[in-house]
């Protein structure tokens, strides 16, 4: 969460393209990269990025259960992200030393995880669940909890979140848009990453 202000969230099914994409993001100053387990080749993409992209810290997103957690770790994931938090996932993550960023959308969920000793969480789906104003309202009663909001964040609204005291970084897919990936416009993606990596937090 501290490596850069933005964690790119990737939905990608082409292993070769995922390596080029990760290189473009790292070149733009975004080393922490989340590959969501939403495609059949996501695990292969994680393995390829982990093996071939210098400077990348690749993690798995959309981790929904311990079986996916194990596959992701075996492929080389350095961190795991989930849209929510089940007791099963939390228990499984205690048996590994790979950090888990679980998701919450309410004060009660965040308090429940804090009771488990987890005080850095994902706020998901950020925009739809109340946006930066909602997260700001949580900072006063829950000052010990820090967030990585994700969901509907883009170049226009990222700063609204990053300026909050309880936000460490944001996640989003806007730095790796589908059309640029399909065109193989890696220089364009590096430009987007550069702009994102320079956002103040
Ligand atoms: C996620 O998986 O965290 C979100 O789907 C990313 O959201 P975005 O595509 O709206 O940036």
mmCIF file of C-alpha atoms and ligand atoms in Angstrom:
data_model
loop_
_atom_site.group_PDB
_atom_site.id
_atom_site.type_symbol
_atom_site.label_atom_id
_atom_site.label_comp_id
_atom_site.label_asym_id
_atom_site.label_seq_id
_atom_site.Cartn_x
_atom_site.Cartn_y
_atom_site.Cartn_z
ATOM 1 C CA UNK A 1 0.000 0.000 0.000
ATOM 2 C CA UNK A 2 2.937 2.304 0.563
ATOM 3 C CA UNK A 3 4.764 1.591 -2.692
ATOM 4 C CA UNK A 4 2.745 4.035 -4.805
ATOM 5 C CA UNK A 5 -0.462 6.082 -4.533
ATOM 6 C CA UNK A 6 -2.222 3.800 -7.024
ATOM 7 C CA UNK A 7 -2.484 0.020 -7.335
ATOM 8 C CA UNK A 8 -3.482 -0.861 -10.916
ATOM 9 C CA UNK A 9 -6.299 -3.417 -10.980
ATOM 10 C CA UNK A 10 -5.930 -5.660 -14.031
ATOM 11 C CA UNK A 11 -8.465 -7.882 -15.746
ATOM 12 C CA UNK A 12 -6.361 -9.636 -18.362
ATOM 13 C CA UNK A 13 -6.426 -12.965 -20.133
ATOM 14 C CA UNK A 14 -3.395 -12.758 -22.430
ATOM 15 C CA UNK A 15 -0.231 -13.853 -20.632
ATOM 16 C CA UNK A 16 2.182 -12.221 -23.082
ATOM 17 C CA UNK A 17 0.273 -8.929 -22.965
ATOM 18 C CA UNK A 18 0.160 -9.059 -19.161
ATOM 19 C CA UNK A 19 3.967 -9.034 -19.020
ATOM 20 C CA UNK A 20 4.190 -6.044 -21.390
ATOM 21 C CA UNK A 21 1.435 -4.286 -19.472
ATOM 22 C CA UNK A 22 3.173 -4.850 -16.135
ATOM 23 C CA UNK A 23 6.448 -3.524 -17.590
ATOM 24 C CA UNK A 24 4.641 -0.414 -18.817
ATOM 25 C CA UNK A 25 3.105 0.175 -15.377
ATOM 26 C CA UNK A 26 6.408 -0.331 -13.541
ATOM 27 C CA UNK A 27 8.098 2.060 -16.011
ATOM 28 C CA UNK A 28 5.470 4.651 -15.117
ATOM 29 C CA UNK A 29 6.153 4.295 -11.381
ATOM 30 C CA UNK A 30 3.444 1.839 -10.322
ATOM 31 C CA UNK A 31 5.231 -1.299 -9.055
ATOM 32 C CA UNK A 32 2.402 -2.867 -7.023
ATOM 33 C CA UNK A 33 0.099 -4.559 -9.527
ATOM 34 C CA UNK A 34 -3.105 -6.457 -8.769
ATOM 35 C CA UNK A 35 -4.109 -9.153 -11.252
ATOM 36 C CA UNK A 36 -7.724 -10.101 -10.602
ATOM 37 C CA UNK A 37 -8.650 -13.785 -10.679
ATOM 38 C CA UNK A 38 -11.473 -13.056 -13.097
ATOM 39 C CA UNK A 39 -10.007 -14.674 -16.194
ATOM 40 C CA UNK A 40 -8.977 -18.253 -16.833
ATOM 41 C CA UNK A 41 -5.341 -17.263 -17.361
ATOM 42 C CA UNK A 42 -5.022 -14.857 -14.407
ATOM 43 C CA UNK A 43 -2.877 -17.313 -12.435
ATOM 44 C CA UNK A 44 -0.563 -17.778 -15.442
ATOM 45 C CA UNK A 45 -0.348 -13.987 -15.813
ATOM 46 C CA UNK A 46 0.698 -13.676 -12.153
ATOM 47 C CA UNK A 47 3.367 -16.355 -12.620
ATOM 48 C CA UNK A 48 4.692 -14.686 -15.782
ATOM 49 C CA UNK A 49 4.803 -11.186 -14.251
ATOM 50 C CA UNK A 50 6.413 -12.550 -11.113
ATOM 51 C CA UNK A 51 9.122 -14.302 -13.161
ATOM 52 C CA UNK A 52 9.725 -11.775 -15.948
ATOM 53 C CA UNK A 53 8.993 -8.231 -14.790
ATOM 54 C CA UNK A 54 11.775 -6.637 -12.832
ATOM 55 C CA UNK A 55 10.584 -4.255 -10.171
ATOM 56 C CA UNK A 56 7.001 -5.504 -10.171
ATOM 57 C CA UNK A 57 5.319 -6.509 -6.929
ATOM 58 C CA UNK A 58 2.500 -8.614 -8.276
ATOM 59 C CA UNK A 59 -0.536 -9.593 -6.247
ATOM 60 C CA UNK A 60 -3.789 -11.428 -6.833
ATOM 61 C CA UNK A 61 -7.158 -9.699 -6.649
ATOM 62 C CA UNK A 62 -10.701 -11.050 -6.394
ATOM 63 C CA UNK A 63 -9.459 -13.802 -4.065
ATOM 64 C CA UNK A 64 -12.698 -15.325 -2.795
ATOM 65 C CA UNK A 65 -11.624 -18.511 -0.999
ATOM 66 C CA UNK A 66 -8.627 -20.363 0.449
ATOM 67 C CA UNK A 67 -8.218 -22.531 -2.677
ATOM 68 C CA UNK A 68 -7.729 -19.430 -4.846
ATOM 69 C CA UNK A 69 -5.424 -18.026 -2.188
ATOM 70 C CA UNK A 70 -3.199 -21.090 -2.448
ATOM 71 C CA UNK A 71 -3.097 -21.002 -6.262
ATOM 72 C CA UNK A 72 -2.259 -17.304 -6.197
ATOM 73 C CA UNK A 73 0.553 -17.732 -3.672
ATOM 74 C CA UNK A 74 2.022 -20.692 -5.560
ATOM 75 C CA UNK A 75 2.084 -18.549 -8.717
ATOM 76 C CA UNK A 76 4.206 -15.929 -6.954
ATOM 77 C CA UNK A 77 1.687 -13.433 -5.578
ATOM 78 C CA UNK A 78 3.257 -11.062 -3.088
ATOM 79 C CA UNK A 79 -0.096 -9.858 -1.780
ATOM 80 C CA UNK A 80 -3.753 -10.849 -1.952
ATOM 81 C CA UNK A 81 -6.837 -8.668 -2.290
ATOM 82 C CA UNK A 82 -10.453 -9.639 -1.709
ATOM 83 C CA UNK A 83 -13.639 -7.632 -2.302
ATOM 84 C CA UNK A 84 -14.846 -8.779 1.132
ATOM 85 C CA UNK A 85 -13.699 -10.686 4.178
ATOM 86 C CA UNK A 86 -14.885 -14.138 5.218
ATOM 87 C CA UNK A 87 -13.683 -15.875 8.375
ATOM 88 C CA UNK A 88 -12.377 -18.693 6.151
ATOM 89 C CA UNK A 89 -10.197 -16.280 4.184
ATOM 90 C CA UNK A 90 -8.888 -14.565 7.296
ATOM 91 C CA UNK A 91 -8.041 -17.902 8.936
ATOM 92 C CA UNK A 92 -6.311 -19.112 5.765
ATOM 93 C CA UNK A 93 -4.315 -15.898 5.489
ATOM 94 C CA UNK A 94 -2.968 -16.429 8.995
ATOM 95 C CA UNK A 95 -1.413 -19.677 7.760
ATOM 96 C CA UNK A 96 0.636 -17.792 5.128
ATOM 97 C CA UNK A 97 3.015 -14.880 5.327
ATOM 98 C CA UNK A 98 1.548 -13.244 2.220
ATOM 99 C CA UNK A 99 -0.431 -10.166 3.264
ATOM 100 C CA UNK A 100 -4.177 -10.062 2.635
ATOM 101 C CA UNK A 101 -6.064 -6.817 1.953
ATOM 102 C CA UNK A 102 -9.693 -7.685 2.719
ATOM 103 C CA UNK A 103 -12.605 -5.527 1.650
ATOM 104 C CA UNK A 104 -15.178 -3.662 3.748
ATOM 105 C CA UNK A 105 -18.000 -1.247 3.001
ATOM 106 C CA UNK A 106 -19.316 -0.391 6.485
ATOM 107 C CA UNK A 107 -18.099 0.735 9.914
ATOM 108 C CA UNK A 108 -19.163 -2.591 11.442
ATOM 109 C CA UNK A 109 -17.168 -4.592 8.907
ATOM 110 C CA UNK A 110 -14.085 -2.458 9.515
ATOM 111 C CA UNK A 111 -14.529 -2.808 13.298
ATOM 112 C CA UNK A 112 -14.886 -6.579 12.954
ATOM 113 C CA UNK A 113 -11.592 -6.828 11.083
ATOM 114 C CA UNK A 114 -9.880 -4.501 13.573
ATOM 115 C CA UNK A 115 -10.914 -6.963 16.291
ATOM 116 C CA UNK A 116 -9.017 -9.590 14.288
ATOM 117 C CA UNK A 117 -5.980 -7.304 14.218
ATOM 118 C CA UNK A 118 -6.496 -6.175 10.610
ATOM 119 C CA UNK A 119 -6.463 -2.378 10.381
ATOM 120 C CA UNK A 120 -5.490 -1.842 6.721
ATOM 121 C CA UNK A 121 -8.430 -2.689 4.485
ATOM 122 C CA UNK A 122 -9.870 -2.154 1.034
ATOM 123 C CA UNK A 123 -12.985 0.044 0.786
ATOM 124 C CA UNK A 124 -15.134 -1.531 -1.908
ATOM 125 C CA UNK A 125 -16.984 -0.590 -4.050
ATOM 126 C CA UNK A 126 -15.727 2.872 -3.128
ATOM 127 C CA UNK A 127 -17.731 5.192 -5.345
ATOM 128 C CA UNK A 128 -20.928 3.182 -5.191
ATOM 129 C CA UNK A 129 -20.742 2.647 -1.406
ATOM 130 C CA UNK A 130 -20.585 6.350 -0.605
ATOM 131 C CA UNK A 131 -17.411 7.743 -2.110
ATOM 132 C CA UNK A 132 -14.789 9.954 -0.526
ATOM 133 C CA UNK A 133 -17.350 11.726 1.683
ATOM 134 C CA UNK A 134 -18.362 8.440 3.292
ATOM 135 C CA UNK A 135 -14.746 7.463 3.919
ATOM 136 C CA UNK A 136 -14.009 10.897 5.379
ATOM 137 C CA UNK A 137 -16.890 10.409 7.811
ATOM 138 C CA UNK A 138 -15.310 7.139 9.010
ATOM 139 C CA UNK A 139 -11.946 8.752 9.763
ATOM 140 C CA UNK A 140 -13.078 10.484 12.932
ATOM 141 C CA UNK A 141 -14.664 7.500 14.770
ATOM 142 C CA UNK A 142 -12.219 4.949 13.270
ATOM 143 C CA UNK A 143 -8.878 6.800 13.130
ATOM 144 C CA UNK A 144 -6.901 3.557 13.579
ATOM 145 C CA UNK A 145 -8.174 2.075 10.318
ATOM 146 C CA UNK A 146 -6.567 2.884 6.957
ATOM 147 C CA UNK A 147 -8.126 2.236 3.580
ATOM 148 C CA UNK A 148 -7.338 1.485 -0.020
ATOM 149 C CA UNK A 149 -10.564 2.509 -1.786
ATOM 150 C CA UNK A 150 -11.308 0.720 -5.056
ATOM 151 C CA UNK A 151 -14.251 0.715 -7.441
ATOM 152 C CA UNK A 152 -15.140 3.598 -9.734
ATOM 153 C CA UNK A 153 -11.940 5.527 -9.063
ATOM 154 C CA UNK A 154 -10.296 7.384 -11.937
ATOM 155 C CA UNK A 155 -7.863 10.191 -12.769
ATOM 156 C CA UNK A 156 -10.571 12.763 -11.985
ATOM 157 C CA UNK A 157 -11.628 11.598 -8.510
ATOM 158 C CA UNK A 158 -8.503 9.805 -7.193
ATOM 159 C CA UNK A 159 -7.271 12.936 -5.392
ATOM 160 C CA UNK A 160 -10.566 13.263 -3.475
ATOM 161 C CA UNK A 161 -9.676 9.953 -1.807
ATOM 162 C CA UNK A 162 -5.895 10.369 -1.574
ATOM 163 C CA UNK A 163 -6.261 13.667 0.290
ATOM 164 C CA UNK A 164 -8.097 11.917 3.167
ATOM 165 C CA UNK A 165 -6.125 11.135 6.340
ATOM 166 C CA UNK A 166 -7.324 7.506 6.384
ATOM 167 C CA UNK A 167 -6.424 6.700 2.763
ATOM 168 C CA UNK A 168 -2.984 5.243 2.019
ATOM 169 C CA UNK A 169 -3.493 4.451 -1.665
ATOM 170 C CA UNK A 170 -6.297 3.783 -4.145
ATOM 171 C CA UNK A 171 -6.849 0.923 -6.577
ATOM 172 C CA UNK A 172 -8.307 1.098 -10.043
ATOM 173 C CA UNK A 173 -8.403 -0.147 -13.583
ATOM 174 C CA UNK A 174 -8.247 3.296 -15.222
ATOM 175 C CA UNK A 175 -4.462 3.086 -15.618
ATOM 176 C CA UNK A 176 -4.819 -0.052 -17.764
ATOM 177 C CA UNK A 177 -7.778 0.618 -20.072
ATOM 178 C CA UNK A 178 -8.974 -2.170 -22.338
ATOM 179 C CA UNK A 179 -8.613 -0.186 -25.562
ATOM 180 C CA UNK A 180 -4.955 0.678 -24.914
ATOM 181 C CA UNK A 181 -4.210 -2.955 -23.980
ATOM 182 C CA UNK A 182 -5.895 -4.195 -27.171
ATOM 183 C CA UNK A 183 -3.898 -1.701 -29.252
ATOM 184 C CA UNK A 184 -0.686 -2.643 -27.440
ATOM 185 C CA UNK A 185 -0.210 1.044 -26.613
ATOM 186 C CA UNK A 186 2.259 0.417 -23.791
ATOM 187 C CA UNK A 187 3.700 3.951 -24.026
ATOM 188 C CA UNK A 188 0.191 5.322 -23.486
ATOM 189 C CA UNK A 189 -0.192 3.111 -20.412
ATOM 190 C CA UNK A 190 3.165 4.278 -19.055
ATOM 191 C CA UNK A 191 1.909 7.870 -19.451
ATOM 192 C CA UNK A 192 -1.257 7.088 -17.462
ATOM 193 C CA UNK A 193 0.834 5.328 -14.811
ATOM 194 C CA UNK A 194 3.212 8.291 -14.577
ATOM 195 C CA UNK A 195 0.359 10.678 -13.934
ATOM 196 C CA UNK A 196 -1.097 8.299 -11.333
ATOM 197 C CA UNK A 197 2.243 7.773 -9.596
ATOM 198 C CA UNK A 198 2.620 11.530 -9.147
ATOM 199 C CA UNK A 199 -0.704 11.994 -7.346
ATOM 200 C CA UNK A 200 -0.203 13.459 -3.890
ATOM 201 C CA UNK A 201 -1.236 11.527 -0.826
HETATM 202 C C1 LIG B 1 -11.780 -3.972 -8.149
HETATM 203 O O1 LIG B 1 -11.747 -5.121 -8.459
HETATM 204 O O2 LIG B 1 -11.216 -3.533 -7.150
HETATM 205 C C2 LIG B 1 -12.585 -3.058 -8.972
HETATM 206 O O3 LIG B 1 -13.379 -3.751 -9.874
HETATM 207 C C3 LIG B 1 -11.764 -2.074 -9.728
HETATM 208 O O4 LIG B 1 -12.665 -1.114 -9.974
HETATM 209 P P1 LIG B 1 -12.651 -0.200 -11.264
HETATM 210 O O5 LIG B 1 -12.613 -1.135 -12.459
HETATM 211 O O6 LIG B 1 -13.935 0.565 -11.150
HETATM 212 O O7 LIG B 1 -11.426 0.661 -11.178
#
